[in-house]
mmCIF file with all atom_site columns, C-alpha atoms in Angstrom:
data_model
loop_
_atom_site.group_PDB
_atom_site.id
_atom_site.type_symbol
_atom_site.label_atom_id
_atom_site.label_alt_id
_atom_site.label_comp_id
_atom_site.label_asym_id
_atom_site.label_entity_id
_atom_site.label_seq_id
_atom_site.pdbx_PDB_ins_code
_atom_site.Cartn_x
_atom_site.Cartn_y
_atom_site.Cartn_z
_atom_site.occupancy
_atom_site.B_iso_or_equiv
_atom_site.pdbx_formal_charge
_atom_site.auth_seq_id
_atom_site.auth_comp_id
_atom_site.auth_asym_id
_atom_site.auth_atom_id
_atom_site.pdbx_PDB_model_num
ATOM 1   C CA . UNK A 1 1   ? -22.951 16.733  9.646   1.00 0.00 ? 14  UNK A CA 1
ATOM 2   C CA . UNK A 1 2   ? -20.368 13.983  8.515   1.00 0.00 ? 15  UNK A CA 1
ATOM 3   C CA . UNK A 1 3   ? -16.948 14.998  7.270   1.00 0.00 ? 16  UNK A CA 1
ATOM 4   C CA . UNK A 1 4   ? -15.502 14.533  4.225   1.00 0.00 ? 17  UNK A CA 1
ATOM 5   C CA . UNK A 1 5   ? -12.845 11.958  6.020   1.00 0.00 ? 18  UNK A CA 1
ATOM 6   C CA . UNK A 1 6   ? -15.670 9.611   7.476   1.00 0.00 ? 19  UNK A CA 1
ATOM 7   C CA . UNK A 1 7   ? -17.469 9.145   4.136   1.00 0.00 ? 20  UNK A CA 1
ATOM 8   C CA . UNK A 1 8   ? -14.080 8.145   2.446   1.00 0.00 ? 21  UNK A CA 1
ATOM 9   C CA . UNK A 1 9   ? -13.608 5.739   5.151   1.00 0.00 ? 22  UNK A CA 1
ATOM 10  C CA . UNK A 1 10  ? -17.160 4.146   4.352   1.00 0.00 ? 23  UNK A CA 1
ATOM 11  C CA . UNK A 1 11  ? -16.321 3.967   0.890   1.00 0.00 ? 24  UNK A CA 1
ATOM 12  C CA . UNK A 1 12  ? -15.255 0.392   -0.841  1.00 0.00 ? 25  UNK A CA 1
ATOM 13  C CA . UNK A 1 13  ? -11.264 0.150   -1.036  1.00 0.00 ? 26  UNK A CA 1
ATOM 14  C CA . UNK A 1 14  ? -10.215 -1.202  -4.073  1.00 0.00 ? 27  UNK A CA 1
ATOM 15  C CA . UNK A 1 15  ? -7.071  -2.885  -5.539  1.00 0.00 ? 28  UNK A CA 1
ATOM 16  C CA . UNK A 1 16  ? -6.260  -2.368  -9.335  1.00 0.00 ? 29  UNK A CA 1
ATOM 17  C CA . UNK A 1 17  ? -2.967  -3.630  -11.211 1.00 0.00 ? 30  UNK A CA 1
ATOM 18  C CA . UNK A 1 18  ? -2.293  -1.503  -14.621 1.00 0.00 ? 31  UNK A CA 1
ATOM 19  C CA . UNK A 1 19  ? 0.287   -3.319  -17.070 1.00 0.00 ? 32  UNK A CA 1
ATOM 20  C CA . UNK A 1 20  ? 2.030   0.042   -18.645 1.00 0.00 ? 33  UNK A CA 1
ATOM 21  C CA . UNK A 1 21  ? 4.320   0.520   -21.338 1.00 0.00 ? 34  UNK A CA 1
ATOM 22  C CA . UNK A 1 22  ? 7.315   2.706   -19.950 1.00 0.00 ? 35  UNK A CA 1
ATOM 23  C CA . UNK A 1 23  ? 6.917   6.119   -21.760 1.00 0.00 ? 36  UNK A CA 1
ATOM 24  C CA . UNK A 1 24  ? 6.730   9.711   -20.137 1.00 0.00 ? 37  UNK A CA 1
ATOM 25  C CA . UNK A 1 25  ? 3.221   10.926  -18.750 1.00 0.00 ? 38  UNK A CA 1
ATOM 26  C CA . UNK A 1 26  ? 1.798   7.694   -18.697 1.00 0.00 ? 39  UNK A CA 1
ATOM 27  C CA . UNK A 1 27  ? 1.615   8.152   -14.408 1.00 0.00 ? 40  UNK A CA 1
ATOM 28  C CA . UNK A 1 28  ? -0.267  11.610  -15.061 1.00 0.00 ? 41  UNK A CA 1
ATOM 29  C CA . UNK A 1 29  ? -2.883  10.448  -17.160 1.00 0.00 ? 42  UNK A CA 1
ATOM 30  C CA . UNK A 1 30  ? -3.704  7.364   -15.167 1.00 0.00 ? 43  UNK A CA 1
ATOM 31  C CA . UNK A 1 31  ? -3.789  9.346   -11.738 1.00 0.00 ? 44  UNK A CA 1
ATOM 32  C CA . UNK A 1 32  ? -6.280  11.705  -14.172 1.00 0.00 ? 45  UNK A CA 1
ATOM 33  C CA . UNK A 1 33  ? -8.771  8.890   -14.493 1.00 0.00 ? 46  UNK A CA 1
ATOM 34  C CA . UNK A 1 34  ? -8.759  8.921   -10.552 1.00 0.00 ? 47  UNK A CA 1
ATOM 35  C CA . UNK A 1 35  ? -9.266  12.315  -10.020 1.00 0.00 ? 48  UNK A CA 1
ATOM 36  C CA . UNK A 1 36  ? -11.980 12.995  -12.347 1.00 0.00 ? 49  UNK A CA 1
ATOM 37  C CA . UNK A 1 37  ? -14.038 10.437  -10.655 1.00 0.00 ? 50  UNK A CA 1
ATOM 38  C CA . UNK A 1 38  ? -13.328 11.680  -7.617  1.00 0.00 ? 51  UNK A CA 1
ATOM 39  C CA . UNK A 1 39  ? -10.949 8.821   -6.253  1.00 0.00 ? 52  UNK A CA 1
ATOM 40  C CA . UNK A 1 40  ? -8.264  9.216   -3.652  1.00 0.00 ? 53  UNK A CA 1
ATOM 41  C CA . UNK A 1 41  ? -5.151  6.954   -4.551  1.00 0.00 ? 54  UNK A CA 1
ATOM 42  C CA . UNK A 1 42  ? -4.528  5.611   -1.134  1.00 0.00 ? 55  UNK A CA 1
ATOM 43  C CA . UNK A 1 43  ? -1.455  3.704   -2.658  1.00 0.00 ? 56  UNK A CA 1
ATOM 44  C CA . UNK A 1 44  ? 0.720   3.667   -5.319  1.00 0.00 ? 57  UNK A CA 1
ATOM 45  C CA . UNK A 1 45  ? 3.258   1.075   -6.144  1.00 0.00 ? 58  UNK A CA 1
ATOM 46  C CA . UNK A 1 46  ? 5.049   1.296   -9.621  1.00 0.00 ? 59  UNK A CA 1
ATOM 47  C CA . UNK A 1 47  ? 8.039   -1.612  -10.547 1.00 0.00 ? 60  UNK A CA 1
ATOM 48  C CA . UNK A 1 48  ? 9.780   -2.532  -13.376 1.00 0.00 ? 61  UNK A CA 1
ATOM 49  C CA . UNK A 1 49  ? 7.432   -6.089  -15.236 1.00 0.00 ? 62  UNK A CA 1
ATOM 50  C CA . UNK A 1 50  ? 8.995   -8.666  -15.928 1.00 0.00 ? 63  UNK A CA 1
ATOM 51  C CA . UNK A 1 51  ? 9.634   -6.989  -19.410 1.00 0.00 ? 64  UNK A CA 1
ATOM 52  C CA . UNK A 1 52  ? 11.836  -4.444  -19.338 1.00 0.00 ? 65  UNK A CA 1
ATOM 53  C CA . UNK A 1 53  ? 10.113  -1.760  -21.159 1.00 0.00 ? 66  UNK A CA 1
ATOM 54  C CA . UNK A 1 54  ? 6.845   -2.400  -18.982 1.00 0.00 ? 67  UNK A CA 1
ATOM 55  C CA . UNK A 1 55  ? 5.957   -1.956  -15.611 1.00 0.00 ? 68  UNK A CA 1
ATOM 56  C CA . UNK A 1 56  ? 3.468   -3.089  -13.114 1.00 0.00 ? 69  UNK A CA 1
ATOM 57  C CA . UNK A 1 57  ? 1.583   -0.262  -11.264 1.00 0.00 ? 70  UNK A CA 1
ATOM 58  C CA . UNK A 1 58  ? -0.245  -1.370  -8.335  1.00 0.00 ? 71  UNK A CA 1
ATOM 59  C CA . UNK A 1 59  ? -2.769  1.218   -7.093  1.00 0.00 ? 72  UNK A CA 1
ATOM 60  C CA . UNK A 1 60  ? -5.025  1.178   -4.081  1.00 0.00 ? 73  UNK A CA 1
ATOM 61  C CA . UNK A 1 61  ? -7.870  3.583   -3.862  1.00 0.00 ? 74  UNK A CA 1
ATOM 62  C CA . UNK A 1 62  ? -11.596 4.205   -2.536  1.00 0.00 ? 75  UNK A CA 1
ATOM 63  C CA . UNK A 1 63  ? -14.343 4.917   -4.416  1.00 0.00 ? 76  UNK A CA 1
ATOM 64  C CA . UNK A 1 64  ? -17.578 3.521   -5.478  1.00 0.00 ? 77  UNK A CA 1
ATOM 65  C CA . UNK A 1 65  ? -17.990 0.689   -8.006  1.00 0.00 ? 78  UNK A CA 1
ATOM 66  C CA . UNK A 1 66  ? -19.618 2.449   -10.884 1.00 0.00 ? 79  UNK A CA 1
ATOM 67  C CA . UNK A 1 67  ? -16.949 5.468   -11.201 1.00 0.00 ? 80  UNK A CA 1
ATOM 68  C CA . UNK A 1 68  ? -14.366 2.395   -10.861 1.00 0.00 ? 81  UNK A CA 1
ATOM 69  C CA . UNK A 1 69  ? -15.700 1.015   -13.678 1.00 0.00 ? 82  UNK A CA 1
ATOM 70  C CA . UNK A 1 70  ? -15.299 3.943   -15.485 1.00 0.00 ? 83  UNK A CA 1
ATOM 71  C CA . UNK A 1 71  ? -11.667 4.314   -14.399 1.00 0.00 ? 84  UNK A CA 1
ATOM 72  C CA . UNK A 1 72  ? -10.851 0.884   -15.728 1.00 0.00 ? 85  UNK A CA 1
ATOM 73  C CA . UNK A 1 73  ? -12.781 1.606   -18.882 1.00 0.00 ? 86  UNK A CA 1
ATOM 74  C CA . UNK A 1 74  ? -10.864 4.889   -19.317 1.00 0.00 ? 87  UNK A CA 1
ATOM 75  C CA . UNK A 1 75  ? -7.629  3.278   -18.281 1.00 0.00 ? 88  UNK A CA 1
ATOM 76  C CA . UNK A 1 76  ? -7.975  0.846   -20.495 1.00 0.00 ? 89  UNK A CA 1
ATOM 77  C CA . UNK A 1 77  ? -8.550  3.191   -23.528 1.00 0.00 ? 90  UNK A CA 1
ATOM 78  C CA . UNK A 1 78  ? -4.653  5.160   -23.183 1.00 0.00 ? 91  UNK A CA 1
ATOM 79  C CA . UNK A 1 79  ? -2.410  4.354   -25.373 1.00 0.00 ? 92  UNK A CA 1
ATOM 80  C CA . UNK A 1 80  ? 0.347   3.067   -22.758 1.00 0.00 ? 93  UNK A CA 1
ATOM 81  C CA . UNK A 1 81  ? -2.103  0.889   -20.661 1.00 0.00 ? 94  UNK A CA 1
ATOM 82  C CA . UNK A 1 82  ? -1.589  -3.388  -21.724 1.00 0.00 ? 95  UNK A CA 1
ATOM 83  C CA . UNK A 1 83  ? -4.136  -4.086  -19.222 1.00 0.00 ? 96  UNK A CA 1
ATOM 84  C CA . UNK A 1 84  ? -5.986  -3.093  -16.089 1.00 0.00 ? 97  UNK A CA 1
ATOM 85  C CA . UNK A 1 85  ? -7.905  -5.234  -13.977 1.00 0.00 ? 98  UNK A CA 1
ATOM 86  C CA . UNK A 1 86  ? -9.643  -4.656  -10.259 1.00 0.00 ? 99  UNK A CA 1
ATOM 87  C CA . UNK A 1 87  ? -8.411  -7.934  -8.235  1.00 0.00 ? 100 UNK A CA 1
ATOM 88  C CA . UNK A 1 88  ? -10.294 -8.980  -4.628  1.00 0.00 ? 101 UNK A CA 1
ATOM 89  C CA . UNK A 1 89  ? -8.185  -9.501  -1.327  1.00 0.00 ? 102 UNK A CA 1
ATOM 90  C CA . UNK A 1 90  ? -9.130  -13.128 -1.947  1.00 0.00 ? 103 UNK A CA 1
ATOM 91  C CA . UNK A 1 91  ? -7.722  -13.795 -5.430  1.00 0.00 ? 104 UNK A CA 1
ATOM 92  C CA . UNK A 1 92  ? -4.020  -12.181 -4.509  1.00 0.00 ? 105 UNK A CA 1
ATOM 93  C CA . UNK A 1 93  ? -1.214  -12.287 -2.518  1.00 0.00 ? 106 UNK A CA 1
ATOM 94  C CA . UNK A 1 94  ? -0.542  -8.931  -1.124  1.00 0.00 ? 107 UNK A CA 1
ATOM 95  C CA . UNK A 1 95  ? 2.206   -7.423  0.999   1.00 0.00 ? 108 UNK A CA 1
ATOM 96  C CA . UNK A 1 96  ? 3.584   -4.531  1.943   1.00 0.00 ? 109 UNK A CA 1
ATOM 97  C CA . UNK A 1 97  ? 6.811   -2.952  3.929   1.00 0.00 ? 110 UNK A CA 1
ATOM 98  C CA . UNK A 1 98  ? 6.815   -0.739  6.349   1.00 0.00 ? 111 UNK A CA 1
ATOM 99  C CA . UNK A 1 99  ? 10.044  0.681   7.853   1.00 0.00 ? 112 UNK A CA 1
ATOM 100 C CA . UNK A 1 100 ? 9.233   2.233   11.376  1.00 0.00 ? 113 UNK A CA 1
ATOM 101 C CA . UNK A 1 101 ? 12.046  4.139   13.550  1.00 0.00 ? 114 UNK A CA 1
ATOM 102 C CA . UNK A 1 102 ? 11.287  4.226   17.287  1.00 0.00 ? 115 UNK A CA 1
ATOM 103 C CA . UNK A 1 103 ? 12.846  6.422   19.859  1.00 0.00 ? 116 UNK A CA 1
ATOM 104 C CA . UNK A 1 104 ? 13.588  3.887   22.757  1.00 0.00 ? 117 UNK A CA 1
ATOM 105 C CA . UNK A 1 105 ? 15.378  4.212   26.175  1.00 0.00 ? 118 UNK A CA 1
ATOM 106 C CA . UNK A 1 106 ? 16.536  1.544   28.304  1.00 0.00 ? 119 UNK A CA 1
ATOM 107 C CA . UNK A 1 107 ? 13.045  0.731   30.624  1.00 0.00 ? 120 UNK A CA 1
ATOM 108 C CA . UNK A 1 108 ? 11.110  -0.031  27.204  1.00 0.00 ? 121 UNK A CA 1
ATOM 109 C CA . UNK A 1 109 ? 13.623  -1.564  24.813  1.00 0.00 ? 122 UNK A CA 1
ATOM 110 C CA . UNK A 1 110 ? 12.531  -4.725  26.239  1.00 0.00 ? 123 UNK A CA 1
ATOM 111 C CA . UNK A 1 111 ? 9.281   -4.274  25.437  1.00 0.00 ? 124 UNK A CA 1
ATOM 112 C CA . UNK A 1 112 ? 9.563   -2.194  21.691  1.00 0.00 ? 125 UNK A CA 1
ATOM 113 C CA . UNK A 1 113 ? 11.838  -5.897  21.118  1.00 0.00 ? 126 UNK A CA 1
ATOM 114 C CA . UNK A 1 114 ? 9.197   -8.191  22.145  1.00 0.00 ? 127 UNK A CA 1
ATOM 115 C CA . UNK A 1 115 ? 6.434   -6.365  19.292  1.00 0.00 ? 128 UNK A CA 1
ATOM 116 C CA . UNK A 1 116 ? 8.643   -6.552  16.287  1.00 0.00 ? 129 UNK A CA 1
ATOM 117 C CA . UNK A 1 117 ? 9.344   -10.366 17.471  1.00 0.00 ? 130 UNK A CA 1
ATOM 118 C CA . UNK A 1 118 ? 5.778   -10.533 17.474  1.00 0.00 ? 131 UNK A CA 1
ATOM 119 C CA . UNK A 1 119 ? 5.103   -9.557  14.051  1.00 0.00 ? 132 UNK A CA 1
ATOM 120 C CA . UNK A 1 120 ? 8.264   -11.111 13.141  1.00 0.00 ? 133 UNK A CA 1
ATOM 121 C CA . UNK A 1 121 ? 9.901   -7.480  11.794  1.00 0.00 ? 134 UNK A CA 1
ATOM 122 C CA . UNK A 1 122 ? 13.641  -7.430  11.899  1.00 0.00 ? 135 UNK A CA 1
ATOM 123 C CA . UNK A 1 123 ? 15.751  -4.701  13.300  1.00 0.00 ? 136 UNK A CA 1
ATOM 124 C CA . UNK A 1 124 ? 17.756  -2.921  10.589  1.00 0.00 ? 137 UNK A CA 1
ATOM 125 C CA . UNK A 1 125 ? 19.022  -0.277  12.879  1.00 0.00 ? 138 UNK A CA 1
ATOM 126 C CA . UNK A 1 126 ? 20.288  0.214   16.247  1.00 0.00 ? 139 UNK A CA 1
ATOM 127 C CA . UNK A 1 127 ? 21.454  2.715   18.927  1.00 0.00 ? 140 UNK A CA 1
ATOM 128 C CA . UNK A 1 128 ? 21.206  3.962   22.473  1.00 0.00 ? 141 UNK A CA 1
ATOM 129 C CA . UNK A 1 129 ? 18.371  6.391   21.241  1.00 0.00 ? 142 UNK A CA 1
ATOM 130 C CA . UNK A 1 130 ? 16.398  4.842   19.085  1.00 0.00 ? 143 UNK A CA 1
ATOM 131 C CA . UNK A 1 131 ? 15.629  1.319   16.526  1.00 0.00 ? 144 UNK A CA 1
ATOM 132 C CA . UNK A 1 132 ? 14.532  1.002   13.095  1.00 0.00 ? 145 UNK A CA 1
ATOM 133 C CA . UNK A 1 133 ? 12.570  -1.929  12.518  1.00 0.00 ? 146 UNK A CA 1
ATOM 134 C CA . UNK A 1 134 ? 11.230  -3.621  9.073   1.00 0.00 ? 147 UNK A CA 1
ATOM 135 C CA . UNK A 1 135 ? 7.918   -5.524  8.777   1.00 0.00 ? 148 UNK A CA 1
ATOM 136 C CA . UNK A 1 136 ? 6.528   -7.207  5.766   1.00 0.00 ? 149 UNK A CA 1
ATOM 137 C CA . UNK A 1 137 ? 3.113   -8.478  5.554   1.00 0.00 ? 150 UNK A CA 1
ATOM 138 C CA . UNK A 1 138 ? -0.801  -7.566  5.087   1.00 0.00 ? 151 UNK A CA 1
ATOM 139 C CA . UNK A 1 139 ? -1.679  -3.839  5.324   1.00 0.00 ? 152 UNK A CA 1
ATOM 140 C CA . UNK A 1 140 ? -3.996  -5.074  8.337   1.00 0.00 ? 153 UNK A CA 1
ATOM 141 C CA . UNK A 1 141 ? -0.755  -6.401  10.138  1.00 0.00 ? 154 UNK A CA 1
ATOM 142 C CA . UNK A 1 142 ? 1.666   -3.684  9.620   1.00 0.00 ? 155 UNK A CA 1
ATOM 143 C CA . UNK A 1 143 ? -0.930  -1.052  10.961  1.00 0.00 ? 156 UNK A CA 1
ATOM 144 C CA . UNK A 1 144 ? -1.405  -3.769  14.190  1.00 0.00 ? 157 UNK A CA 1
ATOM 145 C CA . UNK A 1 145 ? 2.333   -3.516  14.418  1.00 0.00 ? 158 UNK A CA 1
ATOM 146 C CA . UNK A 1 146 ? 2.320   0.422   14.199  1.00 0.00 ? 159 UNK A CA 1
ATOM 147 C CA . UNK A 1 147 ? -0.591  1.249   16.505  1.00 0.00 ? 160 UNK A CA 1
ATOM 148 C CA . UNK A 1 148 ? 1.124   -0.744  19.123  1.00 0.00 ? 161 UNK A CA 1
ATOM 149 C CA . UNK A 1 149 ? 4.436   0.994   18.800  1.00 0.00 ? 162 UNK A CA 1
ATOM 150 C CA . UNK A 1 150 ? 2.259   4.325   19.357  1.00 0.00 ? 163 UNK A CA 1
ATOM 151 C CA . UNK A 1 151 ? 2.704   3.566   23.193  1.00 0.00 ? 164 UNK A CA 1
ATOM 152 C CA . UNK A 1 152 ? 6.201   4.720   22.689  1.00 0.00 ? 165 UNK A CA 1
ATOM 153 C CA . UNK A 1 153 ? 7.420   7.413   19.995  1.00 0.00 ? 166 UNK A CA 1
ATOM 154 C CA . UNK A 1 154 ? 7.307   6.826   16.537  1.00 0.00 ? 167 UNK A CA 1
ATOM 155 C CA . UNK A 1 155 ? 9.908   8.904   14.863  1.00 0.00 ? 168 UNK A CA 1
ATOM 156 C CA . UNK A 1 156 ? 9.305   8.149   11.863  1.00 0.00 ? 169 UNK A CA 1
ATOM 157 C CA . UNK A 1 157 ? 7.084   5.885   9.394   1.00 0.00 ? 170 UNK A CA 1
ATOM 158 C CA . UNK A 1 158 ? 7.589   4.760   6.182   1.00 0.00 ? 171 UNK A CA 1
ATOM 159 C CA . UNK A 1 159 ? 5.161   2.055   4.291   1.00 0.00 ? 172 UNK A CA 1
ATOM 160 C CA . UNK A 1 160 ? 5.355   1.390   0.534   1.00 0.00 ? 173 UNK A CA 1
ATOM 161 C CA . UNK A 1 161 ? 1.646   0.341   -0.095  1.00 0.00 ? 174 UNK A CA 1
ATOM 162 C CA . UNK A 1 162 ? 0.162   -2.923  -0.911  1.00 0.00 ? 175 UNK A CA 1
ATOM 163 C CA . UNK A 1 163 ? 1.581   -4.749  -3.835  1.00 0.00 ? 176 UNK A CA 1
ATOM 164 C CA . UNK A 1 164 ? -0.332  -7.808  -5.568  1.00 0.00 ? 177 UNK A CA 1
ATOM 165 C CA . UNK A 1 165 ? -0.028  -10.855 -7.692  1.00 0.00 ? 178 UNK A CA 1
ATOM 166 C CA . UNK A 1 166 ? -2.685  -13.100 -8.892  1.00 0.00 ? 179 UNK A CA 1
ATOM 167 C CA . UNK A 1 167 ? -2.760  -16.082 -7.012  1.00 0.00 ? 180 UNK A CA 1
ATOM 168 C CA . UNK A 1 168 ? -2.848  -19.274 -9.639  1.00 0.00 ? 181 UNK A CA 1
ATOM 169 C CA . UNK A 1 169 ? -2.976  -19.112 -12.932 1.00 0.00 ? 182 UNK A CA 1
ATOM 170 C CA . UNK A 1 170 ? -5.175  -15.965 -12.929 1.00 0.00 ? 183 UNK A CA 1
ATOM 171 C CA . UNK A 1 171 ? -3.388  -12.513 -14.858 1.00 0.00 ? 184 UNK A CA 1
ATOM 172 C CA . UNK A 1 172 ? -2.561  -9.769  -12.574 1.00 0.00 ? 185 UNK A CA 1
#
């Protein structure tokens, strides 16, 4: 019998941007729309638009395509939501940070050094104990990065989910 967990993996991930206006509850009714469809937010990135009394919510989630739809129709239908649109991997630029803190001793600091210079993550922290390193880049690359540094101890892990931007002149 298949878990729970392995169909969600086999389901579709999907990458929406939501242009809100910046009132209370707003959050709580969008995440509704999710969760009566039966979506998992895998992500959720929320930043100030380039309008002050708007923001930009970038959401990641996995689902199938027909209750997506009706998440975007329903989205689209609240009062505080300018605009939401589902974008492809190939019509954005997407990034995300991830902040990782390894413990490291003397025999493997070489070698914890030579990953992040690898993925090209800078060190933001330092000591005799342990590192703190910061990586930007695809989802894809940061978890390459990460399941590396599981050879040595991974104290902790902090990643702020994918945010987008339409690539050209294409709306996000």
């Amino acid at each position: 019998m298949e878990t729970d967990m392995n169909v969600n993996k086999a389901l579709p991930t999907h990458n929406l941007s939501i242009y809100v206006a910046n009132r209370p509850g707003a959050l709580v009714r969008i995440s509704q729309a999710f969760s009566l469809r039966g979506f998992n937010i895998e992500s959720l990135v929320v930043s100030p638009g380039a309008l002050g009394d708007f923001s930009r919510m970038t959401i990641t989630a996995k689902g199938n395509q027909e209750g997506l739809e009706q998440i975007i129709k329903q989205c689209t239908k609240l009062v505080d939501v300018i605009a939401c649109r589902e974008h492809s991997d190939e019509e954005v630029v997407a990034r995300e940070l991830a902040l990782v803190k390894v413990a490291i001793d003397p025999e493997h600091r070489e070698l914890v050094l030579q990953i992040a210079d690898h993925f090209h993550a800078k060190t933001v922290d330092f000591n005799e104990n342990s590192l703190v390193l910061e990586a930007t880049g695809s989802s894809e690359k940061l978890d390459a990065m990460v399941n590396l540094l599981r050879k040595y101890k991974i104290i902790e892990l902090v990643r702020t989910g994918k945010v987008i931007m339409a690539r050209g002149d294409r709306q996000t």
